[in-house]
Amino acid sequence: MKGLLKGMGVTLGAMTAKKVTTSYPDEPFLMPDRFRGIQHFIPDKCIVCNQCARICPTDCITLTGKPNPDPDRKGKVIDTFDINFEICILCDLCTEVCPTEAIVMTNHFELSTFSRDDLYKDADWLSSNNTLVREDNNNIGAPAPAAKGGAKPGV
């Protein structure tokens, strides 16, 4: 009998406790700052260095460039930039090596679809994915710089 009362006490305590679940599709779930979501691509910043494609562990990034149409300027211009989200593991390595920060992470995570073909995203789709972009892409979690004047924090 003592065990039954103890169990009923736990049940009643759980029934009166504050609810922690959310109604997901109706209430958007806000992800933390360090969350690695779908990438946002800024084509104007890309210098076609191919570092993102080289460091990708799953080879899901396809990047091609063409010579700059302006004869006075050196370098290449982005021609195609595609990511296959079917195999992308959202590891954030492509954003860390990008010297111009043309690829940044967002807090978007919803990629569900009925067709695998819809998981191939091009530069137009990635550049329009511009909401919930990280404020500080490469320095999340980095220690704050030391205070000016030679004083060390905490001393």
PDB file of C-alpha atoms in Angstrom:
ATOM      1  CA  MET A   1       0.000   0.000   0.000  1.00  0.00           C
ATOM      2  CA  LYS A   2       2.901   2.327   0.817  1.00  0.00           C
ATOM      3  CA  GLY A   3       4.318   1.816  -2.709  1.00  0.00           C
ATOM      4  CA  LEU A   4       0.955   2.597  -4.314  1.00  0.00           C
ATOM      5  CA  LEU A   5       0.641   5.879  -2.425  1.00  0.00           C
ATOM      6  CA  LYS A   6       4.206   6.814  -3.264  1.00  0.00           C
ATOM      7  CA  GLY A   7       3.557   6.125  -6.965  1.00  0.00           C
ATOM      8  CA  MET A   8       0.335   8.145  -6.917  1.00  0.00           C
ATOM      9  CA  GLY A   9       2.256  11.020  -5.293  1.00  0.00           C
ATOM     10  CA  VAL A  10       4.763  11.013  -8.161  1.00  0.00           C
ATOM     11  CA  THR A  11       1.937  10.922 -10.710  1.00  0.00           C
ATOM     12  CA  LEU A  12       0.048  13.813  -9.095  1.00  0.00           C
ATOM     13  CA  GLY A  13       3.271  15.814  -8.843  1.00  0.00           C
ATOM     14  CA  ALA A  14       3.937  15.318 -12.552  1.00  0.00           C
ATOM     15  CA  MET A  15       0.378  16.318 -13.440  1.00  0.00           C
ATOM     16  CA  THR A  16       0.667  19.640 -11.630  1.00  0.00           C
ATOM     17  CA  ALA A  17       4.186  20.476 -12.866  1.00  0.00           C
ATOM     18  CA  LYS A  18       4.762  23.080 -15.571  1.00  0.00           C
ATOM     19  CA  LYS A  19       4.540  21.662 -19.109  1.00  0.00           C
ATOM     20  CA  VAL A  20       7.773  21.640 -21.149  1.00  0.00           C
ATOM     21  CA  THR A  21       6.412  20.546 -24.513  1.00  0.00           C
ATOM     22  CA  THR A  22       5.582  22.937 -27.324  1.00  0.00           C
ATOM     23  CA  SER A  23       3.103  22.771 -30.152  1.00  0.00           C
ATOM     24  CA  TYR A  24       5.864  22.698 -32.805  1.00  0.00           C
ATOM     25  CA  PRO A  25       4.272  23.577 -36.130  1.00  0.00           C
ATOM     26  CA  ASP A  26       2.137  26.263 -34.522  1.00  0.00           C
ATOM     27  CA  GLU A  27       4.850  27.694 -32.266  1.00  0.00           C
ATOM     28  CA  PRO A  28       8.255  28.102 -33.975  1.00  0.00           C
ATOM     29  CA  PHE A  29      11.140  26.610 -32.065  1.00  0.00           C
ATOM     30  CA  LEU A  30      14.023  29.061 -31.542  1.00  0.00           C
ATOM     31  CA  MET A  31      17.387  27.383 -31.855  1.00  0.00           C
ATOM     32  CA  PRO A  32      20.420  28.407 -29.757  1.00  0.00           C
ATOM     33  CA  ASP A  33      23.124  30.717 -31.172  1.00  0.00           C
ATOM     34  CA  ARG A  34      25.607  27.900 -31.767  1.00  0.00           C
ATOM     35  CA  PHE A  35      23.137  25.783 -33.750  1.00  0.00           C
ATOM     36  CA  ARG A  36      24.410  24.687 -37.175  1.00  0.00           C
ATOM     37  CA  GLY A  37      21.561  25.014 -39.626  1.00  0.00           C
ATOM     38  CA  ILE A  38      21.208  25.408 -43.369  1.00  0.00           C
ATOM     39  CA  GLN A  39      23.829  27.580 -45.050  1.00  0.00           C
ATOM     40  CA  HIS A  40      23.257  31.042 -46.520  1.00  0.00           C
ATOM     41  CA  PHE A  41      25.371  31.911 -49.564  1.00  0.00           C
ATOM     42  CA  ILE A  42      26.358  35.433 -50.678  1.00  0.00           C
ATOM     43  CA  PRO A  43      27.474  35.124 -54.331  1.00  0.00           C
ATOM     44  CA  ASP A  44      28.968  38.633 -54.519  1.00  0.00           C
ATOM     45  CA  LYS A  45      31.531  37.771 -51.833  1.00  0.00           C
ATOM     46  CA  CYS A  46      32.613  34.444 -53.360  1.00  0.00           C
ATOM     47  CA  ILE A  47      36.089  34.452 -54.959  1.00  0.00           C
ATOM     48  CA  VAL A  48      35.821  30.846 -56.226  1.00  0.00           C
ATOM     49  CA  CYS A  49      38.745  29.628 -54.116  1.00  0.00           C
ATOM     50  CA  ASN A  50      37.156  26.151 -53.804  1.00  0.00           C
ATOM     51  CA  GLN A  51      38.185  25.830 -50.143  1.00  0.00           C
ATOM     52  CA  CYS A  52      34.623  24.989 -49.109  1.00  0.00           C
ATOM     53  CA  ALA A  53      34.398  22.149 -51.623  1.00  0.00           C
ATOM     54  CA  ARG A  54      37.842  20.810 -50.657  1.00  0.00           C
ATOM     55  CA  ILE A  55      37.211  20.698 -46.915  1.00  0.00           C
ATOM     56  CA  CYS A  56      33.718  19.194 -47.143  1.00  0.00           C
ATOM     57  CA  PRO A  57      33.931  15.669 -45.666  1.00  0.00           C
ATOM     58  CA  THR A  58      30.958  14.391 -47.687  1.00  0.00           C
ATOM     59  CA  ASP A  59      31.759  16.132 -51.004  1.00  0.00           C
ATOM     60  CA  CYS A  60      28.272  17.616 -51.135  1.00  0.00           C
ATOM     61  CA  ILE A  61      29.391  21.050 -52.427  1.00  0.00           C
ATOM     62  CA  THR A  62      29.813  21.660 -56.143  1.00  0.00           C
ATOM     63  CA  LEU A  63      31.434  24.960 -57.073  1.00  0.00           C
ATOM     64  CA  THR A  64      32.450  26.219 -60.501  1.00  0.00           C
ATOM     65  CA  GLY A  65      33.675  29.570 -61.664  1.00  0.00           C
ATOM     66  CA  LYS A  66      34.266  31.351 -64.928  1.00  0.00           C
ATOM     67  CA  PRO A  67      36.735  34.079 -65.891  1.00  0.00           C
ATOM     68  CA  ASN A  68      35.679  37.566 -64.926  1.00  0.00           C
ATOM     69  CA  PRO A  69      33.830  39.227 -67.819  1.00  0.00           C
ATOM     70  CA  ASP A  70      35.439  42.555 -66.908  1.00  0.00           C
ATOM     71  CA  PRO A  71      38.918  42.474 -68.530  1.00  0.00           C
ATOM     72  CA  ASP A  72      40.273  45.004 -66.025  1.00  0.00           C
ATOM     73  CA  ARG A  73      39.616  42.697 -63.064  1.00  0.00           C
ATOM     74  CA  LYS A  74      41.493  39.531 -62.181  1.00  0.00           C
ATOM     75  CA  GLY A  75      40.079  36.356 -60.751  1.00  0.00           C
ATOM     76  CA  LYS A  76      36.954  34.354 -61.335  1.00  0.00           C
ATOM     77  CA  VAL A  77      33.253  34.930 -60.946  1.00  0.00           C
ATOM     78  CA  ILE A  78      30.931  32.330 -59.469  1.00  0.00           C
ATOM     79  CA  ASP A  79      29.143  30.265 -62.108  1.00  0.00           C
ATOM     80  CA  THR A  80      27.430  27.507 -60.103  1.00  0.00           C
ATOM     81  CA  PHE A  81      27.247  26.726 -56.418  1.00  0.00           C
ATOM     82  CA  ASP A  82      25.215  23.697 -55.385  1.00  0.00           C
ATOM     83  CA  ILE A  83      24.821  21.811 -52.114  1.00  0.00           C
ATOM     84  CA  ASN A  84      23.351  18.341 -51.872  1.00  0.00           C
ATOM     85  CA  PHE A  85      21.520  18.368 -48.531  1.00  0.00           C
ATOM     86  CA  GLU A  86      20.805  14.682 -48.930  1.00  0.00           C
ATOM     87  CA  ILE A  87      24.362  13.992 -47.749  1.00  0.00           C
ATOM     88  CA  CYS A  88      25.336  17.297 -46.076  1.00  0.00           C
ATOM     89  CA  ILE A  89      26.024  16.787 -42.371  1.00  0.00           C
ATOM     90  CA  LEU A  90      25.900  20.532 -41.532  1.00  0.00           C
ATOM     91  CA  CYS A  91      29.350  20.337 -39.982  1.00  0.00           C
ATOM     92  CA  ASP A  92      30.065  24.088 -40.407  1.00  0.00           C
ATOM     93  CA  LEU A  93      33.518  23.448 -41.920  1.00  0.00           C
ATOM     94  CA  CYS A  94      32.654  25.244 -45.169  1.00  0.00           C
ATOM     95  CA  THR A  95      31.857  28.443 -43.288  1.00  0.00           C
ATOM     96  CA  GLU A  96      35.008  28.285 -41.186  1.00  0.00           C
ATOM     97  CA  VAL A  97      37.410  28.092 -44.141  1.00  0.00           C
ATOM     98  CA  CYS A  98      35.685  30.676 -46.344  1.00  0.00           C
ATOM     99  CA  PRO A  99      38.084  33.661 -46.405  1.00  0.00           C
ATOM    100  CA  THR A 100      35.399  36.137 -47.467  1.00  0.00           C
ATOM    101  CA  GLU A 101      32.544  34.703 -45.365  1.00  0.00           C
ATOM    102  CA  ALA A 102      30.465  34.097 -48.485  1.00  0.00           C
ATOM    103  CA  ILE A 103      28.969  31.062 -46.730  1.00  0.00           C
ATOM    104  CA  VAL A 104      27.397  31.598 -43.321  1.00  0.00           C
ATOM    105  CA  MET A 105      25.210  29.396 -41.161  1.00  0.00           C
ATOM    106  CA  THR A 106      21.601  30.122 -40.277  1.00  0.00           C
ATOM    107  CA  ASN A 107      19.272  28.751 -37.636  1.00  0.00           C
ATOM    108  CA  HIS A 108      16.991  27.129 -40.225  1.00  0.00           C
ATOM    109  CA  PHE A 109      16.656  23.389 -39.886  1.00  0.00           C
ATOM    110  CA  GLU A 110      13.520  22.426 -41.811  1.00  0.00           C
ATOM    111  CA  LEU A 111      14.435  20.579 -45.006  1.00  0.00           C
ATOM    112  CA  SER A 112      11.795  17.860 -45.093  1.00  0.00           C
ATOM    113  CA  THR A 113      10.461  17.011 -48.518  1.00  0.00           C
ATOM    114  CA  PHE A 114       8.732  14.195 -50.356  1.00  0.00           C
ATOM    115  CA  SER A 115      11.358  13.966 -53.093  1.00  0.00           C
ATOM    116  CA  ARG A 116      15.114  13.579 -52.788  1.00  0.00           C
ATOM    117  CA  ASP A 117      15.554  15.754 -55.857  1.00  0.00           C
ATOM    118  CA  ASP A 118      14.307  18.718 -53.830  1.00  0.00           C
ATOM    119  CA  LEU A 119      17.325  18.394 -51.516  1.00  0.00           C
ATOM    120  CA  TYR A 120      19.694  19.697 -54.210  1.00  0.00           C
ATOM    121  CA  LYS A 121      19.903  23.438 -53.608  1.00  0.00           C
ATOM    122  CA  ASP A 122      21.531  25.956 -55.931  1.00  0.00           C
ATOM    123  CA  ALA A 123      23.038  29.408 -55.395  1.00  0.00           C
ATOM    124  CA  ASP A 124      19.717  31.183 -55.948  1.00  0.00           C
ATOM    125  CA  TRP A 125      17.971  29.169 -53.244  1.00  0.00           C
ATOM    126  CA  LEU A 126      20.901  29.474 -50.835  1.00  0.00           C
ATOM    127  CA  SER A 127      21.168  33.241 -51.321  1.00  0.00           C
ATOM    128  CA  SER A 128      17.440  33.689 -50.669  1.00  0.00           C
ATOM    129  CA  ASN A 129      17.821  31.750 -47.390  1.00  0.00           C
ATOM    130  CA  ASN A 130      18.691  34.982 -45.597  1.00  0.00           C
ATOM    131  CA  THR A 131      16.618  34.936 -42.418  1.00  0.00           C
ATOM    132  CA  LEU A 132      17.931  33.874 -39.018  1.00  0.00           C
ATOM    133  CA  VAL A 133      21.548  34.282 -40.191  1.00  0.00           C
ATOM    134  CA  ARG A 134      24.173  34.123 -37.449  1.00  0.00           C
ATOM    135  CA  GLU A 135      25.367  37.518 -36.268  1.00  0.00           C
ATOM    136  CA  ASP A 136      28.971  36.441 -35.678  1.00  0.00           C
ATOM    137  CA  ASN A 137      29.680  33.443 -37.856  1.00  0.00           C
ATOM    138  CA  ASN A 138      33.270  32.470 -37.112  1.00  0.00           C
ATOM    139  CA  ASN A 139      33.782  33.623 -33.542  1.00  0.00           C
ATOM    140  CA  ILE A 140      30.929  31.959 -31.703  1.00  0.00           C
ATOM    141  CA  GLY A 141      32.217  30.777 -28.364  1.00  0.00           C
ATOM    142  CA  ALA A 142      35.539  32.614 -28.739  1.00  0.00           C
ATOM    143  CA  PRO A 143      36.833  34.373 -25.635  1.00  0.00           C
ATOM    144  CA  ALA A 144      36.203  38.106 -25.425  1.00  0.00           C
ATOM    145  CA  PRO A 145      39.185  40.333 -26.253  1.00  0.00           C
ATOM    146  CA  ALA A 146      41.206  41.696 -23.324  1.00  0.00           C
ATOM    147  CA  ALA A 147      40.238  45.091 -21.954  1.00  0.00           C
ATOM    148  CA  LYS A 148      42.251  48.061 -23.225  1.00  0.00           C
ATOM    149  CA  GLY A 149      44.737  49.744 -20.967  1.00  0.00           C
ATOM    150  CA  GLY A 150      46.686  46.626 -20.099  1.00  0.00           C
ATOM    151  CA  ALA A 151      44.319  45.466 -17.362  1.00  0.00           C
ATOM    152  CA  LYS A 152      43.462  41.800 -17.508  1.00  0.00           C
ATOM    153  CA  PRO A 153      39.915  40.793 -16.715  1.00  0.00           C
ATOM    154  CA  GLY A 154      39.481  39.166 -13.332  1.00  0.00           C
ATOM    155  CA  VAL A 155      42.760  40.534 -11.908  1.00  0.00           C
TER     156      VAL A 155
END
